[in-house]
PDB file of C-alpha atoms in Angstrom:
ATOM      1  CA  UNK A   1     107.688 -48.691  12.540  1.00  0.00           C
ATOM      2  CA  UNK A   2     104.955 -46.779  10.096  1.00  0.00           C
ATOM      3  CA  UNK A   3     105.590 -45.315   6.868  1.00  0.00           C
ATOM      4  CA  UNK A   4     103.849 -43.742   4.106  1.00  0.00           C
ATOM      5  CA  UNK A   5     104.203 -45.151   0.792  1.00  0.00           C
ATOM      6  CA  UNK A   6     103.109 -43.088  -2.437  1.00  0.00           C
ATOM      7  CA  UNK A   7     102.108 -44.669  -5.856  1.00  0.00           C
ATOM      8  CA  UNK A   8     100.153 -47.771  -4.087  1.00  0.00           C
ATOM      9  CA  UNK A   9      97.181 -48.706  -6.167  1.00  0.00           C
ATOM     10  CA  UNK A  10      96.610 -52.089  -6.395  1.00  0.00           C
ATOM     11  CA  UNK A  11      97.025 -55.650  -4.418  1.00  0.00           C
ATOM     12  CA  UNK A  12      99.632 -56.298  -7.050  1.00  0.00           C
ATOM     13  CA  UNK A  13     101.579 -53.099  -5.731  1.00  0.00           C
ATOM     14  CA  UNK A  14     100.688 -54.757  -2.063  1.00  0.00           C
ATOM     15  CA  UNK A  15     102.244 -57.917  -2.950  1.00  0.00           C
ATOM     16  CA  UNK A  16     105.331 -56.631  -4.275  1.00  0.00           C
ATOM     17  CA  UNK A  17     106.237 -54.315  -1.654  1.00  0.00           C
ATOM     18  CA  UNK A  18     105.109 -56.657   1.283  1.00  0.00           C
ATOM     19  CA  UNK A  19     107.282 -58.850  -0.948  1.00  0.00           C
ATOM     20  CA  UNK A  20     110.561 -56.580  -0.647  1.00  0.00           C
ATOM     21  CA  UNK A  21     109.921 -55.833   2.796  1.00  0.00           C
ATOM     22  CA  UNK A  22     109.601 -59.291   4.008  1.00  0.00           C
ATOM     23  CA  UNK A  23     113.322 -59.715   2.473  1.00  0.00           C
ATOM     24  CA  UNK A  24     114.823 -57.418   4.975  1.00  0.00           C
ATOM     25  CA  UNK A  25     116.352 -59.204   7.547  1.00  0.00           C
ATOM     26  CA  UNK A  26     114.605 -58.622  10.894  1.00  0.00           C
ATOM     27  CA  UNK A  27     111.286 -58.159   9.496  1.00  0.00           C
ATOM     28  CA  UNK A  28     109.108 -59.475  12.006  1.00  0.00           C
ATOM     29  CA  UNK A  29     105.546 -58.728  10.464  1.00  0.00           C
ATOM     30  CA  UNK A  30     104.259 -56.326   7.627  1.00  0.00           C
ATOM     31  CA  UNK A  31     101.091 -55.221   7.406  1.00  0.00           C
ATOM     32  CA  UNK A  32      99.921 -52.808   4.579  1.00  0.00           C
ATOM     33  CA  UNK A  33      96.668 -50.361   4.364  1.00  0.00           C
ATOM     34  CA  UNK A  34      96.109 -49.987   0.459  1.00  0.00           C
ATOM     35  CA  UNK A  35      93.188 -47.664   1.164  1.00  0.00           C
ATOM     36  CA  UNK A  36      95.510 -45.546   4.033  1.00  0.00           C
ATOM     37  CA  UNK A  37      98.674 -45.917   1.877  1.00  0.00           C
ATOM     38  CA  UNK A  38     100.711 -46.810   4.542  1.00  0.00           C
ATOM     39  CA  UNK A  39     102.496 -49.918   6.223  1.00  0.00           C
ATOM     40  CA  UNK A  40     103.550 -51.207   9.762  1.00  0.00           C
ATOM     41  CA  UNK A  41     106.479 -52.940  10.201  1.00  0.00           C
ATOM     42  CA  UNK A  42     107.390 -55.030  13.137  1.00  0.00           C
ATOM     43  CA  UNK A  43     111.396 -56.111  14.092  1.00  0.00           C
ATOM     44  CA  UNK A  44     114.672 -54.324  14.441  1.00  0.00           C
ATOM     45  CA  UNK A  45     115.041 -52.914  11.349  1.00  0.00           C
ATOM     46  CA  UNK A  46     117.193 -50.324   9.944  1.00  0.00           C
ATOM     47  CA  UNK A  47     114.990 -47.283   8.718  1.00  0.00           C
ATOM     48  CA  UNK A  48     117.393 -46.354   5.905  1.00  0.00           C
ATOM     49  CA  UNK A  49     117.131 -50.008   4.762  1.00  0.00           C
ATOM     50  CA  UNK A  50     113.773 -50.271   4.932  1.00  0.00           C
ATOM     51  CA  UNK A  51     112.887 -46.940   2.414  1.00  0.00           C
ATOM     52  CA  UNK A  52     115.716 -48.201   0.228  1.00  0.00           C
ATOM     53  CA  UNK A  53     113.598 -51.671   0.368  1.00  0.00           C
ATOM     54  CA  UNK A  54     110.460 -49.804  -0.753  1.00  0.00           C
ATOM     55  CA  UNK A  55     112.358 -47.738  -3.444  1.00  0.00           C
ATOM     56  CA  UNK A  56     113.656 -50.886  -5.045  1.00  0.00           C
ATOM     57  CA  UNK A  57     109.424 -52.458  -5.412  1.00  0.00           C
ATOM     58  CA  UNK A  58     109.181 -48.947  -7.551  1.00  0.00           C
ATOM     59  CA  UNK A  59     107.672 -46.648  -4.941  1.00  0.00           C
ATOM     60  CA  UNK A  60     108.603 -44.072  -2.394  1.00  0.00           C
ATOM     61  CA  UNK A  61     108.319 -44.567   1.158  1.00  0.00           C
ATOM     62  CA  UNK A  62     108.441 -41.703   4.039  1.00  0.00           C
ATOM     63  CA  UNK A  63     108.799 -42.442   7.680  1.00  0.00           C
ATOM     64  CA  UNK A  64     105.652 -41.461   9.719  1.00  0.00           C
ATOM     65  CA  UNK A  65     107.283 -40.118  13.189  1.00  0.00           C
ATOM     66  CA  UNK A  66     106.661 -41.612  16.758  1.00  0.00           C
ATOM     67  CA  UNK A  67     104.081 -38.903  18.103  1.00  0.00           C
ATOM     68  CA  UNK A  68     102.129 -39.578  14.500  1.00  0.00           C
ATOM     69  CA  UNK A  69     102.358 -43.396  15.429  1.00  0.00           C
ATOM     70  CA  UNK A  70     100.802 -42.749  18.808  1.00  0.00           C
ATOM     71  CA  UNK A  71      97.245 -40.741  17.445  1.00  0.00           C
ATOM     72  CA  UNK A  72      94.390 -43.328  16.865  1.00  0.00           C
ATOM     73  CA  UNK A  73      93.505 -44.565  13.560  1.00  0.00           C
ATOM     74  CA  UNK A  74      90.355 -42.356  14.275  1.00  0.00           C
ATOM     75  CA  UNK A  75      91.948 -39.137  14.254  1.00  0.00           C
ATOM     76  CA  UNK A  76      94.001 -39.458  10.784  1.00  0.00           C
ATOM     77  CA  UNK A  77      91.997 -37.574   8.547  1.00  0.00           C
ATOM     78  CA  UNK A  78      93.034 -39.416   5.139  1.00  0.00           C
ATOM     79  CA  UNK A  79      91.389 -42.626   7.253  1.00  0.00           C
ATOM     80  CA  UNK A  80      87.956 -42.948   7.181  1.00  0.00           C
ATOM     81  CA  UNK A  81      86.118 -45.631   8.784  1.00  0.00           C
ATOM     82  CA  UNK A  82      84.536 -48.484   7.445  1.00  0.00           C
ATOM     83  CA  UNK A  83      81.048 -47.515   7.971  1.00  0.00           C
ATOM     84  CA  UNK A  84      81.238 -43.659   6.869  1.00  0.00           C
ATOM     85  CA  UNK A  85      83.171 -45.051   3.782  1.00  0.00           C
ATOM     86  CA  UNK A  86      80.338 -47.442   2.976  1.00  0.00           C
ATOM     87  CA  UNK A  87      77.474 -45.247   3.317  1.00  0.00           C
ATOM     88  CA  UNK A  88      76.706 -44.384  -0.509  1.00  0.00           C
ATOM     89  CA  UNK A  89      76.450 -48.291  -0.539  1.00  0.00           C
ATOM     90  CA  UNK A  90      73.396 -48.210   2.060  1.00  0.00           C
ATOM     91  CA  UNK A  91      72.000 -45.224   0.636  1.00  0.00           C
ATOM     92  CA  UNK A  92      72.027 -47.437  -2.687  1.00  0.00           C
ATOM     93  CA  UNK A  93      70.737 -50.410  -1.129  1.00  0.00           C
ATOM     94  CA  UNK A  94      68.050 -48.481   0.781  1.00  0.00           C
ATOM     95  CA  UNK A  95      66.727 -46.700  -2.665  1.00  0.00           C
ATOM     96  CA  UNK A  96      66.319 -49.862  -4.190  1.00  0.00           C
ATOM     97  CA  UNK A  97      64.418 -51.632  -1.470  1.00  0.00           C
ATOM     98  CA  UNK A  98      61.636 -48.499  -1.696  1.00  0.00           C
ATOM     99  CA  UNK A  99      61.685 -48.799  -5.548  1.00  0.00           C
ATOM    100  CA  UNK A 100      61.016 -52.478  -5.647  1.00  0.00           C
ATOM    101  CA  UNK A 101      58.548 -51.969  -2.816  1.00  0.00           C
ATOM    102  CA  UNK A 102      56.257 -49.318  -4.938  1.00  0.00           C
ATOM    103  CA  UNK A 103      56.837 -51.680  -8.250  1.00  0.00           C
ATOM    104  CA  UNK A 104      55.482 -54.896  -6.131  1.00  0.00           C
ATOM    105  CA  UNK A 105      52.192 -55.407  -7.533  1.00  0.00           C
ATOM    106  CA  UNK A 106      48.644 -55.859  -5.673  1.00  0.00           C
ATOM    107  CA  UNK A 107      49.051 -59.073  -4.309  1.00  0.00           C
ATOM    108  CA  UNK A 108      52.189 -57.734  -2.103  1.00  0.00           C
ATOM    109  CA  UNK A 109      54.195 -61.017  -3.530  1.00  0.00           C
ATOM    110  CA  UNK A 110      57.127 -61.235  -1.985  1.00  0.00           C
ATOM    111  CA  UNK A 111      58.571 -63.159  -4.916  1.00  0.00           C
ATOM    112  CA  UNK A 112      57.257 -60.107  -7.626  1.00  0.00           C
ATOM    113  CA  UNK A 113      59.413 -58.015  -4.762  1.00  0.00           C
ATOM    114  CA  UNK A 114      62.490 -60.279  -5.000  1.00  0.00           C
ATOM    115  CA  UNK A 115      62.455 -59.968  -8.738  1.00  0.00           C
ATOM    116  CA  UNK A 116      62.022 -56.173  -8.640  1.00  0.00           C
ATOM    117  CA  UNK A 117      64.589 -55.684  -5.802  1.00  0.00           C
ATOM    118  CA  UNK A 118      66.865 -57.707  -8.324  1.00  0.00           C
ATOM    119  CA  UNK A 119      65.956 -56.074 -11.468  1.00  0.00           C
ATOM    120  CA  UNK A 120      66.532 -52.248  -9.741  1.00  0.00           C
ATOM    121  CA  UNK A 121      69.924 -53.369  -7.990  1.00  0.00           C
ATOM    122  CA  UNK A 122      71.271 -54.807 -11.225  1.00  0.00           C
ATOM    123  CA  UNK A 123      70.575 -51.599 -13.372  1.00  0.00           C
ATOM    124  CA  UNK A 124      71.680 -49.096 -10.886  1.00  0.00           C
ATOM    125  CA  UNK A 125      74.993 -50.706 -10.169  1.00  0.00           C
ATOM    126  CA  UNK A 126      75.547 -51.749 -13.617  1.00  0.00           C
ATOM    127  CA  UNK A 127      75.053 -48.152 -14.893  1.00  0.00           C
ATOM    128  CA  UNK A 128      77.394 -46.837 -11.409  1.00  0.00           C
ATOM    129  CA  UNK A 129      80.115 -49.030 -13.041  1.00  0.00           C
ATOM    130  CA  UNK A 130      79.828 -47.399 -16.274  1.00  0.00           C
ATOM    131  CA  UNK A 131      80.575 -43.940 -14.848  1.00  0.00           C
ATOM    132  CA  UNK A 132      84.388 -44.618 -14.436  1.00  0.00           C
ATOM    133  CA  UNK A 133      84.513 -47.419 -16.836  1.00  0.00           C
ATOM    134  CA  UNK A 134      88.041 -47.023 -18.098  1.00  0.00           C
ATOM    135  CA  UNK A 135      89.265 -48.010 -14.443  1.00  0.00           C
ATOM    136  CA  UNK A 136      86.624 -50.771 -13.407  1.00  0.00           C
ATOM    137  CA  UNK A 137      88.616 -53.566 -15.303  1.00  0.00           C
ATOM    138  CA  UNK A 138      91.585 -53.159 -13.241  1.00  0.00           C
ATOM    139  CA  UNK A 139      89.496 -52.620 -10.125  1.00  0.00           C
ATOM    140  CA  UNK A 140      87.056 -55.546 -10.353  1.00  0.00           C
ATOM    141  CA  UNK A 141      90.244 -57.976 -11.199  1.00  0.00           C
ATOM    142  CA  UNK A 142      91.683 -57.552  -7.872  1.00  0.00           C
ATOM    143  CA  UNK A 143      89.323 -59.619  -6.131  1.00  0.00           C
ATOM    144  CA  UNK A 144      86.953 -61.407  -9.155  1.00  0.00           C
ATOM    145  CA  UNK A 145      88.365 -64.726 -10.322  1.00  0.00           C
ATOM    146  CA  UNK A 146      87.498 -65.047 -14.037  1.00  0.00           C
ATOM    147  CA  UNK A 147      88.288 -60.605 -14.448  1.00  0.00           C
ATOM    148  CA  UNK A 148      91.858 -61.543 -12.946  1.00  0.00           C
ATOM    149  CA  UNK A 149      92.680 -63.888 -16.064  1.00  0.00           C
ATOM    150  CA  UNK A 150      90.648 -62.108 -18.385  1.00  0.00           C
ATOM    151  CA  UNK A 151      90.942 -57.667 -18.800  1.00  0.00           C
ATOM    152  CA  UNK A 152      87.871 -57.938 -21.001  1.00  0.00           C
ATOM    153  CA  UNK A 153      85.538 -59.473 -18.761  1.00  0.00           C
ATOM    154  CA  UNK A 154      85.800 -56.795 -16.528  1.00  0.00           C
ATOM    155  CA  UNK A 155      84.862 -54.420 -19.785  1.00  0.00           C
ATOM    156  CA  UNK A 156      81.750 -56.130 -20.581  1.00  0.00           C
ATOM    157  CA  UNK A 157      80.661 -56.828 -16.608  1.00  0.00           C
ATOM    158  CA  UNK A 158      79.006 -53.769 -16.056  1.00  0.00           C
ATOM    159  CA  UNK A 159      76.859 -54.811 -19.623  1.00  0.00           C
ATOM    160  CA  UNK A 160      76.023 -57.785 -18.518  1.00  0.00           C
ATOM    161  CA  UNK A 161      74.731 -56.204 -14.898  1.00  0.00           C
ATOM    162  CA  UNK A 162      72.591 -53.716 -16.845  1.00  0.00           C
ATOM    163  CA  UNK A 163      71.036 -56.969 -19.245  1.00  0.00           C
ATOM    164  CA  UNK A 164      69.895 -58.817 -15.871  1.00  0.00           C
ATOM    165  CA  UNK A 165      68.447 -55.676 -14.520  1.00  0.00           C
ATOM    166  CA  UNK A 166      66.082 -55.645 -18.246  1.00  0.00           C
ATOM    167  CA  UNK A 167      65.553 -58.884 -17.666  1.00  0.00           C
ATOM    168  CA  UNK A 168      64.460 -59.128 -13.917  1.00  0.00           C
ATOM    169  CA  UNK A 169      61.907 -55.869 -14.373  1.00  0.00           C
ATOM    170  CA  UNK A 170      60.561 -56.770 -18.324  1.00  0.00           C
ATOM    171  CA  UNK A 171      60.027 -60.199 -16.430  1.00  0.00           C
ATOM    172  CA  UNK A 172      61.863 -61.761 -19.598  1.00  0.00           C
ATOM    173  CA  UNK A 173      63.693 -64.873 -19.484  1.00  0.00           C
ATOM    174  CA  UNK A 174      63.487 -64.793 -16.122  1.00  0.00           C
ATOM    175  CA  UNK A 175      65.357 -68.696 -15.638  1.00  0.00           C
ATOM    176  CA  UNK A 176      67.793 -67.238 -17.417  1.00  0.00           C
ATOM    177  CA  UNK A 177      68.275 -64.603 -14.990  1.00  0.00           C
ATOM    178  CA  UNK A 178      68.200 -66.326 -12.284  1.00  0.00           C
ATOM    179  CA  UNK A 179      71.261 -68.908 -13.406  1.00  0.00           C
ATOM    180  CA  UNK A 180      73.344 -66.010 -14.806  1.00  0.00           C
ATOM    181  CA  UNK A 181      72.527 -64.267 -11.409  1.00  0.00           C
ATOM    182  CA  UNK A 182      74.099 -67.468  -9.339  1.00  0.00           C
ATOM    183  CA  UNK A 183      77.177 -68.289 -11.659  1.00  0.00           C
ATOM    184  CA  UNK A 184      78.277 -64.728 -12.120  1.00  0.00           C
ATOM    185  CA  UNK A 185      77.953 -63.414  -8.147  1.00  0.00           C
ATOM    186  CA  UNK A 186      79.239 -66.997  -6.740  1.00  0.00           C
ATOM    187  CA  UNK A 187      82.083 -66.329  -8.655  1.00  0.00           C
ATOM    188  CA  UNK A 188      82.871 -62.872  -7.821  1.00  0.00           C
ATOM    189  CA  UNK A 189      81.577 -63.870  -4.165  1.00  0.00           C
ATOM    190  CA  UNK A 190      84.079 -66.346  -4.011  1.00  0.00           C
ATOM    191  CA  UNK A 191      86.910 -63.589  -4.863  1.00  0.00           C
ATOM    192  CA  UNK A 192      85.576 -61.854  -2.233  1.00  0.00           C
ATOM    193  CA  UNK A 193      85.858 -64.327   0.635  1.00  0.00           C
ATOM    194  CA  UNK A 194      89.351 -64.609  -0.706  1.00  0.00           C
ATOM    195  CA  UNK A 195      90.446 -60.985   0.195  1.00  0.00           C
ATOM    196  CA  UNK A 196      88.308 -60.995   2.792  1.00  0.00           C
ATOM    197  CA  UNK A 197      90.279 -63.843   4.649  1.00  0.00           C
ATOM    198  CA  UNK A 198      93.817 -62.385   3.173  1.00  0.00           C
ATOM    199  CA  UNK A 199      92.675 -59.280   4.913  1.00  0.00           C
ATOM    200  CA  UNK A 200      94.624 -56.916   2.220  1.00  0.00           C
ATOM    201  CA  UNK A 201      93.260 -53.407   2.112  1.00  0.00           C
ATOM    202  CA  UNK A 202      91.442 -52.562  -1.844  1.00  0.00           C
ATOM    203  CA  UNK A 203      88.801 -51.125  -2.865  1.00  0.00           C
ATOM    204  CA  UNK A 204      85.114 -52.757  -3.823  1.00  0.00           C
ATOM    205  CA  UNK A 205      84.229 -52.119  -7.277  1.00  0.00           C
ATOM    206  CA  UNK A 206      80.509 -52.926  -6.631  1.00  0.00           C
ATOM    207  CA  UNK A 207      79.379 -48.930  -7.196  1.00  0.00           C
ATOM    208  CA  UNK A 208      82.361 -48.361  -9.294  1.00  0.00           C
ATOM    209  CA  UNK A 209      85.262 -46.836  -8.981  1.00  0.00           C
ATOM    210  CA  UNK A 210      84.415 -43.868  -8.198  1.00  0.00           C
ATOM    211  CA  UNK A 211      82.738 -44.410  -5.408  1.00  0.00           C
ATOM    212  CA  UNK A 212      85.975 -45.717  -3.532  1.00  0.00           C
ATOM    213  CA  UNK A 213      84.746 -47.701  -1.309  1.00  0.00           C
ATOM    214  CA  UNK A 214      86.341 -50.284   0.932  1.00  0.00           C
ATOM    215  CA  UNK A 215      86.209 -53.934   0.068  1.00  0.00           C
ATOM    216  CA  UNK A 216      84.956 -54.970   3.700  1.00  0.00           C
ATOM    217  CA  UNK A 217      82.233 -57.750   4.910  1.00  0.00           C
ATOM    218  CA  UNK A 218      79.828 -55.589   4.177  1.00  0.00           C
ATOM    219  CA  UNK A 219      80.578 -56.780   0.173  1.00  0.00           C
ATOM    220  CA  UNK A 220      80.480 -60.050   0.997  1.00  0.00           C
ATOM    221  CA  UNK A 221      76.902 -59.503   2.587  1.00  0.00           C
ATOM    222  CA  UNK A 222      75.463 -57.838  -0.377  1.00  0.00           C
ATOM    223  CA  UNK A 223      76.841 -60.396  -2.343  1.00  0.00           C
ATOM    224  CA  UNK A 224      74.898 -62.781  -0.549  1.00  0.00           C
ATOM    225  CA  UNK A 225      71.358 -61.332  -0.100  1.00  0.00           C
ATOM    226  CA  UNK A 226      71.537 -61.164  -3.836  1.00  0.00           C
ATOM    227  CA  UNK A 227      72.139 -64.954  -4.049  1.00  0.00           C
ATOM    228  CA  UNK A 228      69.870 -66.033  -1.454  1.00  0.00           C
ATOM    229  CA  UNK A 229      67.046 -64.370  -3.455  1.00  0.00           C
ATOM    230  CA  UNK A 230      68.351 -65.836  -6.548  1.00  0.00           C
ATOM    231  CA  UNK A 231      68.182 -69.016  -5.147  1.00  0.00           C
ATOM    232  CA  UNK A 232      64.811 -68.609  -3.513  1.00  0.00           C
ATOM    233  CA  UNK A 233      62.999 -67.695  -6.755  1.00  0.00           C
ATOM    234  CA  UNK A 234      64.565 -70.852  -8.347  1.00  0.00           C
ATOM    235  CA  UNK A 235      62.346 -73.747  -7.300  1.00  0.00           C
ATOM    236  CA  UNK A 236      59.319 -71.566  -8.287  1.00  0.00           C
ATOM    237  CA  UNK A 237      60.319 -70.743 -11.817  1.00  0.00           C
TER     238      UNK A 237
END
């Protein structure tokens, strides 16, 4: 059984209505698409039970017919795949490769590139972050540890992505960097891996949240070529 379920923002709105679904006796399996806004249920269920279930979590839930069941994931036109979704990440990733790459110096270091690759990424999603700032808070503490305890981190994150960016390009405090670089993306790496494994359906806050873009391995990846370089420019600081 599918339905549609309106006014489904957040993996706290996942929670609680995966929560009341569970309840219903029958219930099988639940799985729920934040990004699709819809849910499958597996059991014998009653249908009528089952919206009034939804209702009661504080949203409204509309049965999605058998024919509509039966179309591919593909041909739903509010569901876009993974890779379309994800391509203003690429794009972003691909710009700042040829930046860094005209900024490396005569030597061709690839160190002096790591640095600039870093310095480029930080400013350009620290200032994508800033675009919709009122809503990256709430965004960024689904999945990052320390923004999930504390609202204000998440105010003062995209700052502090836009200070390592000055930092990696002036070539200023560099150590510094670097540390910051590893304790602030383990952490939110970490998060990542989390929702990853929980496989819940939200949104990656990495471009902002505007960009709406799907919190998929992909994340995790970035996450990690960003650490590895960190963590290859250590030794030789």
């Amino acid at each position: 059984m599918h339905i549609t379920i309106d006014g489904m923002h957040c993996s706290a709105c996942v929670d609680k209505i995966n929560s009341s679904i569970t309840n219903i006796q029958g219930v099988k399996k639940v799985s729920i698409n934040l990004l699709a806004k819809t849910a499958s249920i597996q059991g014998k269920i009653n249908e009528e039970e089952l919206i009034n279930a939804v209702k009661s979590a504080g949203y409204n839930a509309t049965l999605i017919n058998d024919e509509y069941n039966q179309l591919n994931e593909a041909d739903v036109p509010a569901i876009r795949s993974d890779l379309s979704r994800l391509m203003p990440l690429f794009f972003a990733l691909g710009l700042i490769s040829i930046i860094a790459w005209f900024m490396n110096d005569s030597n061709n270091s690839i160190d002096n590139y790591m640095v600039n690759f870093m310095g480029v990424y930080f400013l350009i999603f620290g200032a994508s972050k800033i675009i919709d700032l009122k809503n990256f808070p709430n965004s960024f503490g689904m999945y990052d540890p320390i923004a999930t305890k504390f609202n204000s981190y998440g105010w003062i994150y995209p700052f502090i992505e836009i200070a390592l960016g000055i930092m990696f390009i002036s070539k200023a405090y560099i150590s510094l960097a670097v540390w910051l670089t590893i304790v602030v993306l383990s952490i939110t790496t970490i998060g990542v891996v989390k929702i990853l494994m929980s496989n819940k359906e939200i949104e990656c806050a990495c471009l902002g949240t505007w960009m709406k873009l799907p919190m998929t391995k992909a994340t995790f990846i970035e996450n990690f070529i960003m650490l590895f370089m960190a963590f290859w420019i250590l030794p030789k600081l």
